């Protein structure tokens, strides 16, 4: 099967029902996407398909019908996306395991709403769990990213 991942066409010899989480990690070596629960409960595996956040543990390879973006496709350490830069500014990550999923969810959110209330942020981010409890810093980083998008 052929996929577009972070702007590159990639091929993998996989079954239709293989979750994209495992296509990305095990077949294509895209390791920014993380396995947390495997049952759509934690958000660690969040990627974008056509800009929409999706849980890649529940997205079958055969159902992919648009370009996939992972954390690797947002920016680089030298040229971070607005959300990645806000995450760095607020030093959000603790162990870091959940953070690529958090950033993918936050990225889609601030592009939809660049002037969110605390409640908006908590609603948007509530499906992404963080065992380290970085939620207050996530909220601040989302606010900073939204503000920087407003002035951009
Ligand atoms: S691994 Fe997909 S939501 Fe937890
Ligand atoms: S930073 Fe450790 S699980 Fe979120």
Coordinates of C-alpha atoms in Angstrom, one line a residue, residues 66-130:
X66 CA -5.4 11.4 2.7
X67 CA -1.9 12.6 3.6
X68 CA -0.7 11.7 7.1
X69 CA 1.3 14.1 9.3
X70 CA 3.1 13.1 12.4
X71 CA 5.1 15.1 14.9
X72 CA 8.1 14.7 12.6
X73 CA 6.2 16.6 9.9
X74 CA 5.4 19.7 12.0
X75 CA 8.9 21.1 12.3
X76 CA 12.5 20.5 13.3
X77 CA 14.5 21.5 16.3
X78 CA 16.0 24.3 14.2
X79 CA 12.6 25.3 12.7
X80 CA 9.9 24.4 15.1
X81 CA 6.2 24.9 14.4
X82 CA 4.4 27.6 16.4
X83 CA 3.0 24.9 18.8
X84 CA 6.3 23.1 19.2
X85 CA 8.0 26.4 20.0
X86 CA 5.4 27.2 22.6
X87 CA 5.9 23.7 24.1
X88 CA 9.6 24.4 24.3
X89 CA 9.1 27.9 25.8
X90 CA 6.9 26.5 28.6
X91 CA 9.0 23.3 29.0
X92 CA 5.9 21.3 28.9
X93 CA 7.3 17.8 28.7
X94 CA 8.2 15.7 31.7
X95 CA 8.8 12.1 30.6
X96 CA 7.7 13.2 27.1
X97 CA 5.9 10.0 26.2
X98 CA 2.4 11.6 25.6
X99 CA 3.7 14.8 24.2
X100 CA 3.8 14.1 20.4
X101 CA 0.1 13.2 20.7
X102 CA -0.6 16.3 22.8
X103 CA 1.1 18.5 20.2
X104 CA -0.7 17.0 17.3
X105 CA -4.1 17.6 19.0
X106 CA -3.1 21.1 20.1
X107 CA -1.9 22.0 16.5
X108 CA -5.2 21.1 15.0
X109 CA -7.0 22.9 17.8
X110 CA -5.2 26.3 17.6
X111 CA -5.6 26.3 13.8
X112 CA -9.4 26.2 14.4
X113 CA -9.5 28.5 17.4
X114 CA -6.7 31.0 17.9
X115 CA -8.4 32.8 20.8
X116 CA -9.5 30.0 23.1
X117 CA -10.7 30.2 26.7
X118 CA -9.3 27.9 29.4
X119 CA -12.5 25.9 29.0
X120 CA -12.0 25.6 25.2
X121 CA -8.5 24.3 25.8
X122 CA -9.5 21.8 28.4
X123 CA -12.3 20.5 26.2
X124 CA -10.0 20.2 23.2
X125 CA -7.2 18.5 25.1
X126 CA -9.3 16.3 27.4
X127 CA -8.8 13.2 25.2
X128 CA -5.0 13.3 25.6
X129 CA -3.9 11.8 28.8
X130 CA -0.6 12.7 30.5

